[in-house]
Short mmCIF file of C-alpha atoms in Angstrom, two decimals:
data_model
loop_
_atom_site.label_atom_id
_atom_site.label_comp_id
_atom_site.label_asym_id
_atom_site.label_seq_id
_atom_site.Cartn_x
_atom_site.Cartn_y
_atom_site.Cartn_z
CA UNK A 13 122.01 107.40 120.89
CA UNK A 14 123.51 108.62 117.63
CA UNK A 15 127.18 109.43 117.37
CA UNK A 16 128.20 113.09 117.48
CA UNK A 17 129.96 113.58 114.14
CA UNK A 18 129.96 116.78 112.13
CA UNK A 19 128.85 115.73 108.65
CA UNK A 20 128.10 119.21 107.34
CA UNK A 21 131.35 119.23 105.36
CA UNK A 22 129.89 116.66 102.96
CA UNK A 23 127.44 117.61 100.18
CA UNK A 24 123.76 117.29 101.02
CA UNK A 25 123.21 114.50 98.47
CA UNK A 26 126.03 112.44 99.96
CA UNK A 27 124.75 113.01 103.50
CA UNK A 28 121.40 111.64 102.40
CA UNK A 29 123.06 108.51 101.01
CA UNK A 30 124.99 108.09 104.26
CA UNK A 31 121.74 108.52 106.15
CA UNK A 32 120.19 105.80 104.01
CA UNK A 33 123.04 103.38 104.79
CA UNK A 34 122.70 104.20 108.48
CA UNK A 35 118.92 103.74 108.36
CA UNK A 36 119.11 100.33 106.66
CA UNK A 37 121.61 99.07 109.20
CA UNK A 38 119.74 100.57 112.14
CA UNK A 39 116.29 99.21 111.31
CA UNK A 40 116.88 96.21 109.08
CA UNK A 41 120.41 95.04 109.88
CA UNK A 42 121.82 95.03 106.35
CA UNK A 43 122.52 97.12 103.27
CA UNK A 44 123.97 96.47 99.81
CA UNK A 45 125.63 98.65 97.23
CA UNK A 46 122.79 97.80 94.85
CA UNK A 47 120.35 99.32 97.38
CA UNK A 48 122.13 102.66 97.03
CA UNK A 49 122.16 102.38 93.25
CA UNK A 50 118.46 101.63 93.06
CA UNK A 51 117.36 104.24 95.60
CA UNK A 52 119.48 107.16 94.42
CA UNK A 53 120.15 106.18 90.78
CA UNK A 54 123.90 106.48 91.30
CA UNK A 55 126.70 104.58 89.60
CA UNK A 56 128.72 101.67 90.98
CA UNK A 57 131.71 103.88 91.77
CA UNK A 58 129.56 106.34 93.71
CA UNK A 59 127.96 103.57 95.77
CA UNK A 60 131.37 102.11 96.55
CA UNK A 61 132.66 105.51 97.69
CA UNK A 62 129.64 106.09 99.93
CA UNK A 63 130.02 102.74 101.66
CA UNK A 64 133.77 103.29 102.06
CA UNK A 65 133.13 106.72 103.60
CA UNK A 66 130.55 105.27 105.96
CA UNK A 67 133.06 102.61 107.05
CA UNK A 68 135.61 105.36 107.61
CA UNK A 69 133.19 107.36 109.74
CA UNK A 70 131.83 104.38 111.68
CA UNK A 71 134.20 101.42 111.31
CA UNK A 72 132.51 99.47 114.11
CA UNK A 73 128.98 99.76 112.68
CA UNK A 74 129.11 97.27 109.82
CA UNK A 75 130.94 94.29 108.43
CA UNK A 76 131.05 92.98 104.85
CA UNK A 77 130.31 89.36 104.00
CA UNK A 78 131.83 88.56 100.62
CA UNK A 79 129.62 85.52 100.03
CA UNK A 80 126.45 87.66 100.03
CA UNK A 81 128.03 91.02 99.09
CA UNK A 82 126.00 92.55 101.92
CA UNK A 83 127.07 94.81 104.76
CA UNK A 84 125.65 93.71 108.10
CA UNK A 85 125.06 95.59 111.30
CA UNK A 86 127.45 94.73 114.11
CA UNK A 87 126.63 94.19 117.77
CA UNK A 88 128.36 97.49 118.57
CA UNK A 89 126.32 99.51 116.06
CA UNK A 90 125.52 103.11 117.02
CA UNK A 91 123.57 105.22 114.51
CA UNK A 92 125.27 108.22 112.96
CA UNK A 93 121.96 110.02 112.36
CA UNK A 94 118.72 110.71 114.18
CA UNK A 95 115.95 108.91 112.30
CA UNK A 96 112.29 109.92 112.34
CA UNK A 97 110.11 106.89 113.29
CA UNK A 98 107.11 108.35 111.47
CA UNK A 99 109.03 108.55 108.20
CA UNK A 100 110.26 104.98 108.61
CA UNK A 101 106.77 103.63 109.27
CA UNK A 102 105.30 105.65 106.40
CA UNK A 103 107.85 104.18 103.99
CA UNK A 104 107.19 100.66 105.24
CA UNK A 105 103.46 101.19 104.95
CA UNK A 106 103.86 102.33 101.34
CA UNK A 107 106.23 99.44 100.45
CA UNK A 108 108.97 101.94 99.61
CA UNK A 109 111.72 99.39 100.28
CA UNK A 110 110.25 96.37 98.53
CA UNK A 111 112.78 96.45 95.68
CA UNK A 112 115.80 96.44 97.98
CA UNK A 113 117.78 93.50 99.32
CA UNK A 114 115.91 93.55 102.62
CA UNK A 115 112.58 94.16 100.84
CA UNK A 116 111.17 90.62 100.67
CA UNK A 117 111.50 90.36 104.45
CA UNK A 118 109.49 93.58 104.94
CA UNK A 119 106.33 92.61 103.07
CA UNK A 120 103.26 93.14 105.21
CA UNK A 121 105.07 94.02 108.45
CA UNK A 122 103.55 97.52 108.62
CA UNK A 123 99.88 98.15 107.82
CA UNK A 124 97.15 100.74 108.40
CA UNK A 125 94.39 99.06 110.40
CA UNK A 126 91.92 101.78 109.42
CA UNK A 127 92.09 102.81 105.76
CA UNK A 128 91.85 106.49 104.88
CA UNK A 129 89.07 107.29 102.42
CA UNK A 130 90.76 108.90 99.43
CA UNK A 131 89.24 111.52 97.12
CA UNK A 132 88.95 111.09 93.38
CA UNK A 133 91.69 112.69 91.29
CA UNK A 134 89.19 114.88 89.42
CA UNK A 135 88.35 116.45 92.78
CA UNK A 136 91.83 116.57 94.30
CA UNK A 137 93.54 118.12 91.26
CA UNK A 138 91.33 121.26 90.94
CA UNK A 139 91.36 121.74 94.72
CA UNK A 140 95.15 121.68 94.89
CA UNK A 141 95.32 123.95 91.85
CA UNK A 142 92.97 126.45 93.50
CA UNK A 143 94.97 126.39 96.73
CA UNK A 144 98.31 126.83 95.00
CA UNK A 145 97.00 129.59 92.71
CA UNK A 146 94.93 131.24 95.47
CA UNK A 147 91.73 130.99 93.50
CA UNK A 148 88.10 130.50 94.42
CA UNK A 149 86.07 127.58 93.09
CA UNK A 150 82.48 126.96 92.09
CA UNK A 151 81.36 123.52 93.24
CA UNK A 152 78.51 121.16 93.97
CA UNK A 153 78.72 119.69 97.45
CA UNK A 154 76.54 117.12 99.23
CA UNK A 155 76.12 117.70 102.97
CA UNK A 156 74.28 115.57 105.50
CA UNK A 157 72.01 118.44 106.50
CA UNK A 158 71.25 120.13 103.17
CA UNK A 159 71.90 117.55 100.48
CA UNK A 160 73.50 118.73 97.23
CA UNK A 161 73.96 122.47 96.83
CA UNK A 162 76.06 124.75 94.68
CA UNK A 163 78.66 126.79 96.56
CA UNK A 164 81.54 129.15 96.05
CA UNK A 165 84.55 128.34 98.22
CA UNK A 166 88.05 129.70 98.72
CA UNK A 167 90.09 126.66 99.84
CA UNK A 168 93.37 127.05 101.72
CA UNK A 169 94.42 123.77 103.42
CA UNK A 170 93.84 120.01 103.10
CA UNK A 171 93.44 118.12 106.39
CA UNK A 172 93.51 114.38 107.12
CA UNK A 173 91.44 113.68 110.24
CA UNK A 174 92.64 110.07 110.46
CA UNK A 175 89.81 108.58 108.42
CA UNK A 176 89.21 110.92 105.49
CA UNK A 177 90.41 114.14 103.88
CA UNK A 178 88.82 117.55 104.43
CA UNK A 179 89.51 120.93 102.92
CA UNK A 180 89.47 124.09 105.02
CA UNK A 181 87.83 126.85 103.00
CA UNK A 182 86.00 130.15 103.17
CA UNK A 183 82.34 129.58 102.29
CA UNK A 184 80.87 132.58 100.53
CA UNK A 185 77.32 131.46 101.35
CA UNK A 186 77.76 131.46 105.13
CA UNK A 187 80.57 134.04 105.04
CA UNK A 188 82.65 131.85 107.32
CA UNK A 189 85.55 129.41 107.27
CA UNK A 190 84.38 125.80 107.38
CA UNK A 191 85.53 122.22 106.70
CA UNK A 192 84.34 120.23 103.68
CA UNK A 193 84.82 116.49 103.08
CA UNK A 194 86.65 115.90 99.80
CA UNK A 195 84.61 112.85 98.80
CA UNK A 196 81.35 114.87 98.97
CA UNK A 197 82.26 117.17 96.08
CA UNK A 198 80.59 116.21 92.81
CA UNK A 199 81.81 119.15 90.68
CA UNK A 200 84.62 121.69 90.97
CA UNK A 201 85.37 124.53 88.56
CA UNK A 202 87.83 127.39 89.02
CA UNK A 203 86.62 130.98 89.28
CA UNK A 204 88.68 133.71 87.67
CA UNK A 205 87.53 136.60 89.86
CA UNK A 206 90.14 137.52 92.50
CA UNK A 207 89.56 136.64 96.11
CA UNK A 208 89.26 139.42 98.67
CA UNK A 209 91.22 139.90 101.89
CA UNK A 210 88.55 138.51 104.19
CA UNK A 211 88.51 135.20 102.30
CA UNK A 212 92.21 134.46 102.69
CA UNK A 213 93.78 132.02 105.14
CA UNK A 214 95.25 134.87 107.17
CA UNK A 215 91.70 135.82 108.21
CA UNK A 216 90.80 132.30 109.42
CA UNK A 217 91.05 133.04 113.14
CA UNK A 218 90.14 129.51 114.26
CA UNK A 219 92.89 128.13 112.06
CA UNK A 220 95.54 130.42 113.51
CA UNK A 221 94.35 130.16 117.12
CA UNK A 222 96.67 127.62 118.78
CA UNK A 223 95.34 126.06 121.97
CA UNK A 224 97.59 124.55 124.65
CA UNK A 225 95.78 121.44 125.87
CA UNK A 226 96.72 119.23 128.80
CA UNK A 227 95.66 115.58 128.64
CA UNK A 228 95.86 112.82 131.23
CA UNK A 229 94.84 109.20 131.52
CA UNK A 230 91.15 108.91 132.35
CA UNK A 231 90.88 109.14 136.17
CA UNK A 232 88.54 106.14 136.28
CA UNK A 233 90.98 103.76 134.57
CA UNK A 234 92.15 100.91 136.85
CA UNK A 235 95.68 100.97 135.41
CA UNK A 236 96.38 104.46 134.02
CA UNK A 237 100.10 103.76 133.59
CA UNK A 238 99.38 101.88 130.37
CA UNK A 239 97.90 105.02 128.80
CA UNK A 240 100.67 107.19 130.27
CA UNK A 241 103.21 104.99 128.51
CA UNK A 242 101.22 105.01 125.27
CA UNK A 243 101.44 108.79 125.01
CA UNK A 244 104.82 109.39 126.63
CA UNK A 245 103.33 111.45 129.44
CA UNK A 246 105.56 113.32 131.85
CA UNK A 247 104.97 114.04 135.52
CA UNK A 248 103.54 117.50 136.21
CA UNK A 249 102.56 118.46 139.75
CA UNK A 250 102.59 114.82 140.81
CA UNK A 251 100.46 113.55 137.91
CA UNK A 252 101.40 112.30 134.45
CA UNK A 253 100.38 114.80 131.79
CA UNK A 254 100.73 115.37 128.05
CA UNK A 255 100.63 118.91 126.67
CA UNK A 256 99.57 119.48 123.07
CA UNK A 257 99.42 122.59 120.90
CA UNK A 258 96.36 122.20 118.64
CA UNK A 259 94.72 124.52 116.12
CA UNK A 260 91.22 125.41 117.28
CA UNK A 261 89.87 124.49 113.85
CA UNK A 262 91.25 120.94 114.24
CA UNK A 263 90.47 120.42 117.91
CA UNK A 264 87.37 118.29 117.34
CA UNK A 265 89.24 115.92 115.05
CA UNK A 266 92.06 115.45 117.57
CA UNK A 267 89.71 114.86 120.51
CA UNK A 268 87.65 112.34 118.54
CA UNK A 269 90.59 110.50 117.01
CA UNK A 270 92.40 110.27 120.35
CA UNK A 271 89.18 109.39 122.24
CA UNK A 272 89.43 112.16 124.84
CA UNK A 273 86.69 112.55 127.47
CA UNK A 274 85.92 116.28 127.45
CA UNK A 275 83.01 116.09 129.93
CA UNK A 276 83.40 118.20 133.05
CA UNK A 277 83.00 115.29 135.50
CA UNK A 278 84.57 112.58 133.33
CA UNK A 279 81.26 110.89 132.61
CA UNK A 280 82.26 108.94 129.52
CA UNK A 281 83.23 105.27 129.68
CA UNK A 282 87.02 105.05 130.27
CA UNK A 283 87.14 101.79 128.32
CA UNK A 284 86.05 103.76 125.24
CA UNK A 285 87.71 107.10 126.11
CA UNK A 286 91.00 106.30 127.86
CA UNK A 287 92.22 109.92 127.73
CA UNK A 288 90.71 112.91 129.52
CA UNK A 289 91.07 116.65 129.42
CA UNK A 290 92.96 117.69 132.56
CA UNK A 291 91.93 121.35 132.59
CA UNK A 292 88.47 122.13 131.22
CA UNK A 293 89.06 125.86 131.51
CA UNK A 294 91.27 125.53 128.45
CA UNK A 295 88.06 125.12 126.41
CA UNK A 296 86.52 128.41 127.56
CA UNK A 297 87.78 130.16 124.43
CA UNK A 298 86.12 127.59 122.13
CA UNK A 299 82.85 128.66 120.59
CA UNK A 300 81.99 125.41 118.78
CA UNK A 301 82.23 122.36 121.07
CA UNK A 302 79.98 120.11 118.97
CA UNK A 303 82.75 117.65 118.00
CA UNK A 304 84.27 117.34 121.49
CA UNK A 305 83.31 114.01 123.12
CA UNK A 306 81.18 114.63 126.22
CA UNK A 307 81.53 118.43 126.14
CA UNK A 308 77.75 118.89 126.14
CA UNK A 309 77.21 116.67 129.20
#
């Protein structure tokens, strides 16, 4: 549990430096003044003041060892801030702390087991430009069903499905909003003609339709508690459940990535699909169930 201190009286930049000190102590057990200097490009005097203020706010959280010039976490440490585990793991995964005093000890301790397929910069740059400027694009796109074709798209959002990047866009050929894999574009050029109302993100009903979904451990698992712990499920009506709010347009990605059995009678192998949809009526409003594991069974 973090301490309940009101830190709003301090400038935002200083709060962020205090948060950094707290984070280093909390997760790695040490911090140095040089870590502050390198991370925030501050001077020696500023780093000294920040560490002195932190010691004033939490005197029992750290101790200085003069032989190493490092501040170490104490046995009575209690964090001053709430820290987001996802941000911490992302920074570790991207080697964000490798230049700091604790950096050499962090090499290789956090990795992505499954790499995400990244798009080329000559595809990503014009897509982001079109999204930010609310422009349409002319492009060549290679699909599994039709091969390479020229299209006109109005992109609005980039989506990572866990393995690769997609763009959500209005397709002028089909007159519908669809998903396109970024690595399958071979040419992108901006179009100067303005987009119309029906092509804008606000008209993408599947994107804005939020579905409440209730998941549970697959009923055929011999030890469902393991899955219940994995997903932090809570007891509802005597059974452990997890409730998610998912965009309809992204539902297939979530169900596939999380390996959710969507079949009515839970026919999929629980060793491969350890999660299951608890209430299948929640899918009644879905028109396209093609990506939902077992939904067609």
